[in-house]
Amino acid sequence: MKKICFIALLCIVLLSQCKEPQDVLVQSKLISFVNPFIGTDGPGNTYPGATVPFGMVQLSPDIGIPGWDRIAGYFYKDSIISGFSHMHLTGTGAGDLYDILVMPTNSRSSKRIEANNFKPFSSFKHAKETASPGYYSVDLLDYGIKAELTTTERAGIHRYTFPEDKATQIHIDLGYALNWDSPTETHFRVVDNTTIEGYRKSTGWAKDQRAYFVIKVSKPFESYQLFKNDTLITSPVTAKNIRISLNYATTKGEQVILKTGVSTADIKGAYKSLEVEAPHFNFDAIKDDAETKWENELSKIVITTKDETQKRIFYTMLYQSMLAPTLLSDHNGNYKGANDSIMKAEGFYRYDTFSLWDTYRAAHPLYTVLHPNRVSDMVNSLIAHYEETGLLPVWSLQGNETNMMIGYHAVPVIVDAYFKGIKGFDTALAYEACLKSAKDNSRQINEYMALGYVPVDEQHENWSVSKTLEYAYDDWCIAQFAKAIGKIDDYEVFLKRSENWRNVYDSKSRFMRPKLKDGLFIKNFVPKEYSPYFCESNAWQYFWSVQHNIEGVTDIIGGKDIFEKKLDSMFTLDPLPEDKLPIFSTGMIGQYAHGNEPSHHVAYLYNYIDKPWKTQKLVRQILETQYKNEPDGHCGNEDCGQMSSWYIFSALGFYPTNPAQSVYAFGSPIVDTALVHLENGNTFSIEVLNNSSDNKYIQSISLNNEVIERNYITHKEIMNGGELIFTMGSTPNKNTKNSMALTSKMYQ
């Protein structure tokens, strides 16, 4: 009997040991929880195609029809595909890129429509479409062709599985343009029957874009037709609108691999991209490598939650937080600089696609936690832009300054990196760049310096109040930087400038109000109206954009009670049916618009007036209602990682209300546990006890086994590693000690 019991016990132990690795294996495949289709419907403006973390290439399907819904080239509600282009923007309102369109066809269909400018196209169904990190596939139903895409950092790889057909073609179209994009000069040279090289120069949102490329195919083409407009010509050719059709006879199930190496500097760089990153035609090996890169990055945060939908949203948001900024430099460091010259990055990778008005708020602070080594390269990239142009970037793309949006928000990114100990950049040069950008005479900074505010003028998008507030915040960042490096005179100047928000505060309306050059406020002011004086917002939404001095705003408005009532009104004053809401006012909770960035920190402001439970309730509401595991799962533009980074921070339980303060305000975590694996080798763990949808309120918090009576955690505490434990409950805990409340004065 003892022998039987021993054998039974041994079997149980062996079975449990067999089961454990299986569970670990399932949990390690975090890419399986990512849904790249989130944001491809509704206002999200994301793309579903293949890329690697922060990669240069974003190989994704194009519907081929212009419009706001197809800003990223793809719209989930559509039913046709006109090809696969190599570069896309993620979640912006800017219709640019779509470079180097490739489309396979055969004799099964010759349909053309005016809506896509009579380009070849095929119908498709979502049931025959798949997307995951580093991979996309779709069946082109009209042709019976299966298209698969994957990428390296600087190369896009296509695999087409064909039916039997003697008139199979692969079209490469450099004249293809969509939305704001337009080619200015394109070039093809057929090197041999497996290699084509060329470039596509274009203008659009970014005025001088250059995409040099080399394309290699695994099967030699039998012949080709090269077109200038619709006229047959011979190779080589340089013109505005050219395309080439490669001719094949294919057998059933035959596969042809097409790989495209790219560079913004020259064709030599494009060859190097293929030589280093895709020297072979093994599609599956490249796909596996792309998936491994994503798995490694996603594994920096390992969460558990009883809600699988939440897990899918979490990892999709973590994925989308790493789609920008994008790599700009070649393997030899060359890239197209913002001075329209070929520059060389020495000792760092040059990045671009800096949507700074959006991403300074949460995306860049998230990178300081998860990707500090890349942050060093990003800061060097910002400084390189300064060396090329004399100013830090505002919104830079493909080696261009677009001057979209407002502020000089490279400043908080640099200052945040400096205070968090990010190494590898020239502090003196970084400070010089911040100073020069804050003293430039463009974008009404000269008037801001002279008057202490940006006045109303007749420009279509004056954005005067928003500019004043954003400039004042950036000035506070410079003041802290100056103080830290011993520039006391500069510190005092910029600290004074950081209080310029007071010059647009109207004590009568208790709002930030547009002001004329003569110092008078405008008449007929309605705070909830969307006017040219506020950047994609109204006076309700921009009132709170003084992240650096919440105490000052609280005092000027009349104290904490009035501040609280105004915050309450912010989240309860619903728009009326007759109110005209612009396209960017989405994700509305009262006047709060989660679909646009100026609102993103507002729910956390109750922490500053000793009412953290109100923050906890609202943050949980936003987490649970404004993100879905569906194509229309974003309530607004994803905006190059900002919308997703808000989710990641908030799901973990904290958020950088002031993005350059190295402090994170507590909210209401929705994960059960999280292990944050830091690049310095430490692990920061989070455990949420009694977690549920009803238990949204924090009852107590302990850090490294010590109860803490405050509503924030510092960046240093996270990076040191350790254990943060939240205990949750269904009713608010109103016993927070006022002396330990979050303050915006922690640097001063």
XYZ file of C-alpha atoms in Angstrom:
748
model
C 0.000 0.000 0.000
C 2.852 2.407 0.856
C 4.468 1.558 -2.470
C 1.264 2.372 -4.377
C 0.887 5.676 -2.511
C 4.502 6.563 -3.252
C 4.034 5.825 -6.967
C 0.841 7.910 -7.030
C 2.569 10.796 -5.296
C 5.489 10.560 -7.708
C 3.098 10.679 -10.670
C 1.421 13.789 -9.275
C 4.799 15.508 -8.860
C 5.891 14.553 -12.382
C 2.597 15.748 -13.873
C 2.851 19.063 -12.069
C 6.399 19.497 -13.346
C 5.232 18.765 -16.882
C 2.404 21.269 -16.611
C 4.507 24.140 -15.285
C 6.743 24.603 -18.366
C 3.630 24.483 -20.549
C 2.079 27.356 -18.555
C 5.325 29.292 -18.767
C 5.421 28.699 -22.532
C 1.868 29.986 -22.984
C 2.578 33.058 -20.874
C 5.854 33.754 -22.697
C 4.083 34.174 -26.036
C 2.963 37.681 -25.287
C 2.739 38.497 -28.993
C -0.361 36.284 -29.107
C -2.194 38.871 -26.988
C -1.509 41.738 -29.399
C -4.299 42.827 -31.740
C -2.838 45.195 -34.360
C -6.341 45.879 -35.675
C -7.181 47.989 -32.594
C -7.482 51.543 -33.901
C -7.945 50.634 -37.579
C -11.615 51.605 -37.306
C -13.099 54.704 -35.716
C -10.768 57.636 -34.980
C -7.669 55.609 -34.037
C -5.930 55.921 -37.445
C -3.545 53.018 -36.839
C -2.224 50.545 -39.411
C -2.296 46.718 -39.067
C 0.833 45.876 -41.045
C 4.251 44.515 -40.143
C 7.054 46.385 -38.397
C 9.611 45.841 -35.638
C 9.992 47.985 -32.505
C 10.799 51.582 -33.533
C 11.658 50.331 -37.046
C 12.208 52.387 -40.195
C 9.830 50.231 -42.273
C 6.101 49.933 -41.649
C 4.948 47.494 -44.359
C 1.168 47.635 -44.407
C -1.829 47.322 -46.742
C -3.236 50.361 -48.501
C -6.890 50.622 -49.420
C -5.786 53.146 -52.030
C -8.639 55.586 -51.430
C -7.936 58.940 -49.741
C -9.708 60.458 -46.748
C -9.473 61.057 -43.015
C -10.489 57.498 -42.168
C -7.621 56.169 -44.314
C -4.894 58.478 -42.999
C -2.832 55.402 -42.085
C -3.565 53.838 -45.488
C -6.072 51.296 -44.157
C -9.631 51.427 -42.850
C -11.213 48.352 -41.309
C -14.636 48.958 -42.852
C -13.256 48.897 -46.404
C -13.244 45.809 -48.584
C -10.455 46.358 -51.129
C -6.668 46.492 -51.069
C -4.659 48.349 -53.722
C -1.234 47.215 -52.577
C 1.315 47.235 -49.798
C 3.489 50.288 -49.181
C 6.540 50.444 -46.958
C 6.050 53.468 -44.710
C 3.101 54.583 -42.586
C 2.299 56.894 -39.694
C 0.689 55.421 -36.606
C -2.425 57.048 -35.229
C -1.912 60.595 -36.476
C -4.130 62.992 -38.370
C -1.440 63.483 -41.007
C -1.852 61.918 -44.445
C 1.729 61.270 -45.471
C 4.258 58.548 -46.474
C 2.820 55.452 -48.317
C 6.151 55.020 -50.138
C 6.943 52.246 -52.655
C 3.622 50.487 -53.343
C 3.783 46.799 -54.342
C 0.774 44.866 -55.698
C 0.658 41.313 -57.114
C -1.957 40.489 -59.797
C -2.774 37.929 -62.493
C -5.243 37.335 -65.313
C -8.178 36.534 -63.013
C -9.219 40.164 -62.626
C -8.734 43.443 -64.459
C -11.251 45.573 -62.561
C -10.441 49.240 -62.084
C -12.238 52.034 -60.197
C -11.839 55.790 -60.204
C -11.847 55.962 -56.386
C -8.331 54.497 -56.194
C -7.131 56.290 -59.318
C -7.598 53.184 -61.478
C -4.859 51.222 -59.703
C -5.024 47.406 -59.584
C -6.925 46.198 -56.532
C -8.502 43.144 -54.989
C -11.374 42.525 -52.659
C -10.595 40.921 -49.303
C -12.394 39.655 -46.220
C -11.297 39.925 -42.620
C -11.855 36.182 -42.202
C -8.907 35.720 -44.562
C -6.717 38.356 -42.914
C -4.240 38.015 -40.026
C -2.067 40.466 -38.155
C 0.370 39.993 -35.288
C 3.570 41.750 -34.211
C 5.979 41.606 -37.136
C 3.562 39.829 -39.499
C 0.548 40.517 -41.697
C -1.244 38.320 -44.222
C -4.323 38.594 -46.395
C -5.903 36.673 -49.245
C -6.385 38.812 -52.348
C -9.633 37.154 -53.324
C -9.974 38.473 -56.880
C -6.620 36.966 -57.822
C -6.426 33.927 -55.549
C -3.108 35.269 -54.229
C -2.022 35.019 -50.595
C 0.074 38.003 -49.497
C 2.309 37.852 -46.405
C 4.446 40.641 -44.991
C 7.213 40.866 -42.423
C 10.067 43.293 -41.765
C 13.459 43.949 -40.321
C 14.415 47.412 -39.075
C 15.236 48.714 -42.573
C 13.718 46.150 -44.945
C 10.272 44.970 -45.918
C 9.779 41.353 -46.944
C 6.809 40.167 -49.060
C 5.841 36.542 -49.730
C 3.222 35.962 -52.390
C 1.698 32.530 -52.906
C 0.262 32.365 -56.422
C -2.186 30.157 -58.278
C -1.313 28.781 -61.696
C -1.344 31.643 -64.170
C 0.742 32.615 -67.200
C 0.059 36.333 -66.691
C 1.167 36.839 -63.089
C 2.583 40.274 -62.387
C 4.129 42.149 -59.481
C 3.581 45.899 -59.821
C 5.850 48.420 -58.101
C 4.345 51.895 -58.247
C 6.384 54.971 -57.294
C 3.757 57.388 -58.582
C 1.172 56.109 -56.134
C 0.178 58.888 -53.760
C -2.487 59.296 -51.121
C -3.898 62.164 -49.080
C -1.218 64.858 -48.554
C 1.591 62.898 -50.190
C 2.813 63.614 -53.730
C 5.916 62.389 -55.587
C 8.306 65.035 -56.860
C 10.936 62.822 -58.504
C 11.140 59.045 -58.784
C 13.683 56.725 -60.332
C 13.933 53.106 -61.485
C 16.920 51.185 -62.757
C 16.564 47.525 -63.632
C 19.908 46.037 -62.607
C 19.151 42.476 -63.705
C 16.213 40.064 -63.700
C 16.200 39.836 -59.885
C 17.246 43.345 -58.812
C 15.730 46.816 -59.183
C 17.025 49.962 -57.542
C 15.705 53.486 -57.348
C 14.308 56.222 -55.192
C 11.108 58.078 -54.482
C 11.357 61.733 -53.540
C 8.120 63.290 -52.403
C 6.485 66.176 -50.649
C 3.539 66.320 -48.322
C 3.277 67.122 -44.679
C 7.045 66.684 -44.627
C 8.285 68.743 -47.571
C 11.437 66.892 -48.630
C 11.144 63.138 -48.228
C 13.612 60.693 -49.736
C 13.172 56.943 -49.875
C 16.041 55.167 -51.619
C 15.487 51.474 -52.179
C 16.755 48.255 -53.674
C 14.313 45.446 -54.449
C 15.365 41.844 -54.928
C 13.062 38.962 -55.939
C 13.611 35.280 -55.266
C 12.478 34.243 -58.754
C 13.847 36.011 -61.834
C 11.145 37.847 -63.752
C 10.711 36.771 -67.356
C 10.239 40.318 -68.617
C 9.015 43.685 -67.446
C 7.164 46.797 -68.558
C 8.344 50.169 -67.317
C 5.896 53.060 -67.513
C 6.277 56.827 -67.362
C 2.700 57.916 -66.732
C 1.047 55.395 -69.079
C 3.784 55.326 -71.718
C 6.194 52.411 -72.080
C 9.822 53.416 -71.666
C 13.196 51.780 -71.090
C 15.397 51.558 -68.004
C 16.716 53.648 -66.376
C 14.059 56.323 -65.981
C 13.624 59.398 -63.810
C 10.257 61.153 -63.701
C 7.479 62.146 -61.332
C 5.125 59.230 -62.014
C 6.654 55.867 -62.875
C 5.813 52.230 -62.253
C 7.088 48.830 -63.266
C 5.339 45.504 -63.819
C 7.355 42.300 -63.413
C 6.034 39.396 -65.501
C 5.892 35.772 -64.371
C 4.308 32.467 -65.230
C 3.461 30.763 -61.935
C 2.416 27.282 -60.962
C -0.182 26.434 -58.316
C 1.158 27.202 -54.843
C 4.359 28.789 -56.145
C 5.859 31.402 -53.841
C 7.850 34.483 -54.784
C 9.684 36.493 -52.146
C 10.239 40.210 -52.716
C 12.466 42.113 -50.310
C 12.979 45.868 -50.195
C 15.874 47.532 -48.413
C 15.433 51.235 -47.741
C 17.484 54.273 -46.800
C 16.875 58.014 -46.551
C 20.476 58.737 -47.563
C 21.306 56.845 -50.758
C 20.918 53.621 -52.725
C 24.179 52.307 -51.251
C 22.553 52.471 -47.820
C 19.550 50.548 -49.113
C 21.830 47.768 -50.399
C 23.474 47.635 -46.968
C 20.068 47.305 -45.312
C 19.417 44.125 -47.276
C 22.958 42.816 -46.954
C 22.963 43.089 -43.159
C 19.320 42.453 -42.257
C 17.914 40.254 -45.039
C 20.760 38.558 -46.929
C 18.570 35.543 -47.794
C 15.012 34.806 -48.950
C 13.963 32.763 -45.920
C 10.703 34.577 -45.113
C 9.889 32.420 -42.085
C 13.294 33.030 -40.507
C 12.893 36.799 -40.869
C 9.346 36.603 -39.524
C 10.535 34.555 -36.539
C 13.261 37.098 -35.865
C 10.742 39.957 -35.965
C 8.483 38.086 -33.548
C 11.415 37.443 -31.214
C 12.232 41.159 -31.164
C 8.643 41.938 -30.225
C 8.533 39.186 -27.616
C 11.662 40.540 -25.976
C 10.261 44.062 -25.793
C 6.800 43.010 -24.624
C 8.384 40.807 -21.958
C 9.688 43.902 -20.217
C 6.288 43.968 -18.506
C 4.726 40.626 -17.594
C 1.236 40.992 -16.170
C -1.430 38.693 -14.836
C -5.125 39.457 -14.888
C -8.279 37.395 -14.671
C -9.715 39.364 -17.579
C -8.226 38.144 -20.864
C -9.693 41.106 -22.755
C -7.780 43.452 -20.472
C -4.637 41.471 -21.161
C -5.130 41.800 -24.901
C -5.697 45.531 -24.605
C -2.648 45.903 -22.357
C -0.237 44.156 -24.688
C -1.671 45.843 -27.760
C -1.143 49.201 -26.083
C 2.394 48.191 -25.119
C 2.950 47.166 -28.766
C 1.551 50.420 -30.113
C 3.695 52.443 -27.723
C 6.717 51.136 -29.656
C 5.651 51.997 -33.221
C 7.232 55.468 -32.978
C 9.656 57.223 -32.979
C 11.077 55.468 -36.030
C 14.628 54.715 -37.096
C 16.099 57.171 -39.624
C 19.796 56.302 -39.941
C 21.495 53.598 -41.997
C 23.966 50.991 -40.798
C 26.816 53.407 -41.535
C 25.008 56.175 -39.643
C 23.980 58.181 -42.718
C 20.537 59.779 -42.945
C 18.684 62.628 -44.586
C 19.018 65.515 -42.143
C 16.522 68.240 -41.369
C 18.893 70.639 -43.185
C 18.246 68.611 -46.388
C 21.842 67.348 -46.347
C 23.140 63.842 -45.793
C 24.237 63.659 -42.174
C 25.961 60.972 -40.145
C 24.993 59.762 -36.681
C 28.156 58.989 -34.751
C 27.751 56.657 -31.780
C 23.941 56.593 -31.759
C 20.973 55.598 -33.881
C 19.157 58.573 -35.386
C 15.380 58.505 -34.836
C 12.591 60.675 -36.182
C 8.766 60.791 -36.216
C 8.668 62.871 -33.057
C 5.044 63.809 -32.370
C 6.153 65.820 -29.375
C 2.977 67.782 -28.526
C 1.399 64.380 -27.989
C 4.176 62.147 -26.768
C 5.996 64.349 -24.243
C 3.106 63.699 -21.871
C 3.344 59.926 -21.330
C 5.083 58.119 -24.193
C 8.541 59.555 -23.581
C 8.289 59.107 -19.793
C 7.341 55.466 -20.460
C 10.446 55.076 -22.617
C 12.597 56.290 -19.714
C 11.292 53.350 -17.692
C 11.323 50.635 -20.348
C 13.893 51.781 -22.929
C 16.461 54.096 -21.316
C 19.155 53.053 -23.812
C 16.928 54.072 -26.708
C 16.036 57.282 -24.881
C 19.702 58.227 -25.057
C 19.574 57.803 -28.841
C 16.307 59.736 -29.021
C 17.755 62.659 -27.077
C 20.809 62.620 -29.326
C 18.424 62.649 -32.285
C 16.678 65.741 -30.922
C 20.044 67.408 -30.423
C 21.100 66.410 -33.957
C 17.983 68.129 -35.287
C 19.065 71.236 -33.368
C 22.550 71.098 -34.869
C 21.021 70.770 -38.340
C 18.461 73.571 -38.049
C 19.342 75.740 -35.055
C 16.192 74.660 -33.205
C 14.867 71.570 -31.486
C 12.117 69.773 -33.421
C 8.439 70.556 -32.958
C 7.004 67.665 -35.014
C 9.700 66.081 -37.159
C 9.230 63.438 -39.827
C 11.595 61.754 -42.299
C 14.313 64.320 -41.711
C 11.951 67.299 -41.953
C 10.407 69.817 -39.603
C 6.664 69.964 -40.193
C 6.077 72.699 -37.571
C 2.778 71.055 -36.714
C 1.235 71.705 -33.299
C 2.747 73.945 -30.644
C 5.282 74.300 -27.868
C 8.975 73.441 -27.832
C 8.259 70.056 -26.329
C 11.574 68.462 -27.095
C 12.559 70.412 -23.972
C 10.628 68.303 -21.406
C 11.849 65.127 -23.134
C 15.467 66.229 -22.756
C 15.023 67.591 -19.231
C 13.197 64.455 -18.105
C 16.016 62.301 -19.469
C 18.623 64.452 -17.721
C 16.980 64.256 -14.294
C 16.406 60.510 -14.668
C 20.091 59.934 -15.235
C 19.943 58.944 -18.897
C 23.534 58.886 -20.114
C 25.272 59.328 -23.443
C 24.383 62.838 -24.560
C 26.123 66.205 -24.308
C 24.466 68.044 -21.407
C 25.891 71.448 -22.347
C 24.769 71.105 -25.960
C 21.347 69.866 -24.859
C 20.952 72.884 -22.591
C 22.052 75.224 -25.377
C 19.435 73.675 -27.682
C 16.698 74.155 -25.087
C 17.682 77.774 -24.544
C 17.853 78.648 -28.254
C 14.491 77.025 -28.962
C 12.864 79.006 -26.153
C 14.257 82.304 -27.474
C 13.439 81.893 -31.147
C 11.380 84.596 -32.822
C 9.125 82.233 -34.777
C 5.733 80.795 -33.762
C 4.945 83.971 -31.774
C 7.617 83.232 -29.182
C 8.874 86.779 -29.717
C 5.479 88.185 -28.706
C 5.308 85.730 -25.825
C 8.640 86.999 -24.511
C 7.697 90.650 -24.999
C 4.154 90.564 -23.602
C 4.279 87.590 -21.256
C 1.585 85.846 -23.295
C 0.731 85.049 -26.899
C -1.866 87.520 -28.132
C -4.841 86.899 -30.374
C -4.175 87.551 -34.046
C -5.928 86.889 -37.336
C -4.243 83.604 -38.166
C -6.551 80.702 -38.870
C -5.020 78.648 -36.062
C -3.817 81.288 -33.655
C -4.014 78.933 -30.646
C -2.879 81.862 -28.496
C -3.986 80.573 -25.095
C -2.685 77.079 -25.737
C 0.672 78.415 -26.904
C 1.004 80.551 -23.783
C 0.353 77.598 -21.501
C 2.561 75.160 -23.386
C 5.439 77.635 -23.598
C 5.140 78.352 -19.866
C 5.380 74.648 -19.060
C 8.450 74.203 -21.241
C 9.986 77.268 -19.563
C 9.554 75.615 -16.181
C 11.449 72.612 -17.503
C 14.301 74.839 -18.669
C 14.337 76.557 -15.275
C 14.855 73.237 -13.503
C 17.557 72.237 -15.982
C 19.311 75.601 -15.484
C 19.216 75.301 -11.711
C 20.633 71.776 -11.796
C 23.654 72.777 -13.880
C 24.320 75.996 -11.984
C 22.870 78.531 -14.437
C 21.133 80.525 -11.711
C 20.477 83.660 -13.788
C 18.778 81.551 -16.449
C 16.890 79.714 -13.730
C 15.366 82.928 -12.433
C 14.488 84.166 -15.939
C 12.751 80.979 -16.968
C 11.083 80.435 -13.626
C 9.498 83.846 -14.091
C 8.522 82.956 -17.651
C 6.949 79.723 -16.394
C 4.394 81.857 -14.565
C 3.161 83.475 -17.784
C 0.044 81.342 -17.572
C -1.165 83.873 -15.024
C -1.293 86.516 -17.775
C -4.135 84.724 -19.567
C -6.060 83.812 -16.427
C -9.351 85.719 -16.209
C -10.585 86.069 -12.618
C -14.066 86.977 -13.834
C -14.710 83.771 -15.781
C -12.134 81.710 -13.860
C -10.742 80.386 -17.138
C -7.673 80.923 -19.246
C -9.011 83.471 -21.708
C -7.740 84.803 -25.055
C -6.135 88.228 -24.729
C -5.559 90.959 -27.278
C -2.251 92.757 -27.804
C -3.599 95.745 -25.857
C -3.958 93.560 -22.776
C -7.750 93.256 -22.903
C -9.515 89.923 -22.914
C -11.705 89.131 -25.904
C -15.429 89.655 -25.539
C -18.163 87.061 -26.048
C -16.124 84.296 -24.454
C -17.845 80.892 -24.077
C -15.505 78.350 -22.380
C -16.976 75.230 -23.956
C -16.746 76.588 -27.514
C -13.992 75.344 -29.800
C -12.278 78.435 -31.144
C -9.013 79.307 -32.939
C -7.538 80.361 -29.589
C -7.224 76.806 -28.244
C -5.272 74.044 -29.946
C -7.733 71.269 -30.766
C -9.498 71.974 -27.495
C -11.653 74.440 -25.610
C -11.137 76.546 -22.487
C -12.386 73.772 -20.217
C -9.811 71.313 -21.490
C -6.855 73.708 -21.514
C -7.529 75.285 -18.133
C -5.568 72.505 -16.428
C -2.444 72.747 -18.611
C -0.256 74.168 -15.863
C 1.225 70.826 -14.832
C 4.186 72.565 -13.206
C 2.216 74.709 -10.759
C -1.075 73.119 -9.763
C -0.790 74.844 -6.381
C -0.618 78.203 -8.115
C -3.730 77.465 -10.146
C -5.486 76.261 -7.004
C -4.650 79.486 -5.187
C -5.567 81.825 -8.016
C -8.942 80.216 -8.492
C -9.797 80.551 -4.809
C -8.559 77.443 -3.020
C -8.938 73.689 -2.999
C -12.717 73.626 -2.597
C -13.303 75.733 -5.697
C -10.626 73.816 -7.586
C -12.397 70.571 -6.684
C -15.782 71.882 -7.788
C -14.325 73.003 -11.102
C -12.720 69.595 -11.595
C -16.040 67.941 -10.766
C -17.742 70.148 -13.345
C -15.121 69.215 -15.916
C -16.253 65.605 -15.756
C -20.002 66.228 -15.459
C -20.735 69.137 -17.821
C -21.848 67.053 -20.776
C -21.978 68.609 -24.245
C -25.491 69.487 -25.360
C -26.980 67.962 -28.515
C -26.702 71.319 -30.284
C -23.005 71.786 -29.355
C -20.683 71.532 -32.337
C -17.913 69.091 -31.464
C -14.887 68.946 -33.780
C -13.436 65.682 -35.010
C -10.820 65.588 -32.253
C -13.303 65.897 -29.374
C -13.866 62.222 -28.699
C -13.842 60.006 -25.634
C -15.934 62.612 -23.853
C -16.689 62.447 -20.125
C -18.323 65.789 -19.503
C -15.872 68.279 -21.019
C -12.976 65.855 -20.561
C -11.856 64.528 -23.968
C -9.700 61.435 -23.614
C -9.409 61.271 -27.383
C -7.082 64.274 -27.352
C -3.909 64.854 -25.411
C -4.453 68.080 -23.395
C -6.920 66.215 -21.182
C -4.696 63.257 -20.409
C -3.388 64.351 -17.025
C -6.568 65.956 -15.715
C -8.136 62.960 -13.950
C -4.991 62.723 -11.802
C -5.266 66.271 -10.464
C -7.444 65.304 -7.489
C -4.209 63.955 -6.004
C -3.047 67.565 -5.585
C -6.044 68.578 -3.465
C -6.107 65.571 -1.121
C -8.966 63.777 -2.897
C -7.132 60.850 -4.507
C -10.208 58.606 -4.435
C -11.805 60.829 -7.070
C -8.779 60.260 -9.285
C -9.080 56.524 -8.683
C -12.715 56.422 -9.719
C -12.159 58.425 -12.895
C -8.994 56.637 -13.970
C -10.728 53.282 -13.643
C -13.676 54.624 -15.632
C -11.393 55.803 -18.432
C -9.476 52.525 -18.501
C -12.659 50.500 -18.726
C -14.627 52.626 -21.202
C -12.182 54.331 -23.575
C -10.177 51.291 -24.734
C -11.607 48.150 -26.358
C -10.239 44.994 -27.935
C -11.960 45.880 -31.200
C -10.976 47.695 -34.404
C -12.612 50.868 -33.042
C -10.930 50.337 -29.684
C -9.309 53.792 -29.539
C -11.545 56.711 -28.628
C -9.259 59.106 -30.556
C -6.083 59.239 -32.626
C -3.488 56.927 -31.097
C -0.898 59.628 -31.828
C 2.439 57.834 -32.100
C 2.246 56.045 -28.750
C 0.646 58.637 -26.461
C -2.820 57.103 -26.177
C -1.342 53.653 -25.595
C 1.273 54.889 -23.112
C -1.464 56.532 -21.025
C -3.079 53.111 -20.782
C 0.133 51.286 -19.811
C 0.979 53.685 -17.002
C -2.597 53.848 -15.729
C -3.124 50.094 -15.867
C -0.030 49.691 -13.673
C -1.423 52.223 -11.201
C 0.513 55.467 -11.731
C 0.999 58.274 -14.261
C 3.429 61.212 -14.897
C 1.064 64.146 -14.324
C 4.025 66.469 -14.780
C 6.026 64.599 -17.434
C 9.408 66.089 -16.489
C 9.179 65.794 -12.710
C 10.398 62.201 -12.208
C 7.280 61.573 -10.120
C 4.214 59.465 -10.887
C 0.788 60.034 -9.339
C -1.180 56.998 -8.219
C -4.414 56.121 -9.964
C -6.293 52.819 -9.922
C -4.425 49.771 -11.256
C -6.392 47.157 -13.195
C -3.767 44.409 -13.477
C -3.548 41.760 -10.743
C 0.245 41.605 -10.861
C 3.012 43.030 -13.000
C 6.722 42.366 -13.230
C 8.612 45.235 -14.843
C 11.979 43.949 -16.015
C 14.266 46.964 -16.182
C 17.279 47.395 -18.450
C 19.489 48.001 -15.392
C 18.845 44.412 -14.298
C 16.381 45.240 -11.518
C 12.793 44.059 -11.357
C 9.954 46.229 -10.128
C 6.923 44.181 -9.124
C 3.354 45.319 -8.626
C 0.677 43.357 -6.806
C -2.951 44.462 -6.584
C -4.834 42.744 -3.761
C -8.620 42.394 -3.844
C -8.623 43.673 -7.413
C -11.958 43.764 -9.244
C -14.126 46.120 -11.253
C -15.965 47.122 -8.089
C -12.811 47.472 -5.984
C -11.462 50.548 -7.710
C -10.393 52.459 -4.593
C -6.947 52.174 -2.996
C -7.171 51.240 0.682
C -3.444 51.125 1.364
C -0.108 51.034 -0.423
C 3.149 49.457 0.633
C 6.523 49.832 -1.006
C 9.146 47.246 -0.114
C 7.099 46.098 2.892
C 6.635 49.604 4.282
C 3.245 51.313 4.255
C 3.455 54.676 2.482
C 1.044 57.514 3.243
C 1.345 59.398 -0.035
C -0.230 59.368 -3.455
C 2.867 59.185 -5.677
C 5.964 57.150 -6.382
C 9.280 58.429 -7.713
C 11.120 57.295 -10.814
C 14.141 56.414 -8.689
C 12.033 54.099 -6.513
C 10.829 52.253 -9.615
C 14.277 51.940 -11.167
C 15.754 50.658 -7.912
C 13.436 47.689 -8.183
C 11.332 46.328 -5.384
C 7.703 45.551 -4.652
C 4.694 47.858 -4.750
C 1.489 46.442 -3.263
C -1.923 48.048 -3.655
C -4.785 46.872 -1.475
C -8.088 47.750 -3.099
C -11.652 48.145 -1.854
C -15.125 49.134 -3.012
C -15.361 52.327 -0.952
C -13.059 55.365 -0.911
C -10.339 55.605 1.699
C -10.459 59.258 2.747
C -7.698 59.114 5.353
C -4.878 60.367 3.125
C -2.419 62.533 5.007
C -2.360 66.007 3.504
C 1.322 66.516 4.246
C 2.217 63.690 1.889
C 0.019 64.736 -1.025
C 1.522 65.143 -4.443
C 3.038 68.565 -5.079
C 4.233 70.244 -8.250
C 6.948 72.062 -6.267
C 9.245 69.075 -5.775
C 12.036 70.609 -7.897
C 11.769 74.166 -6.566
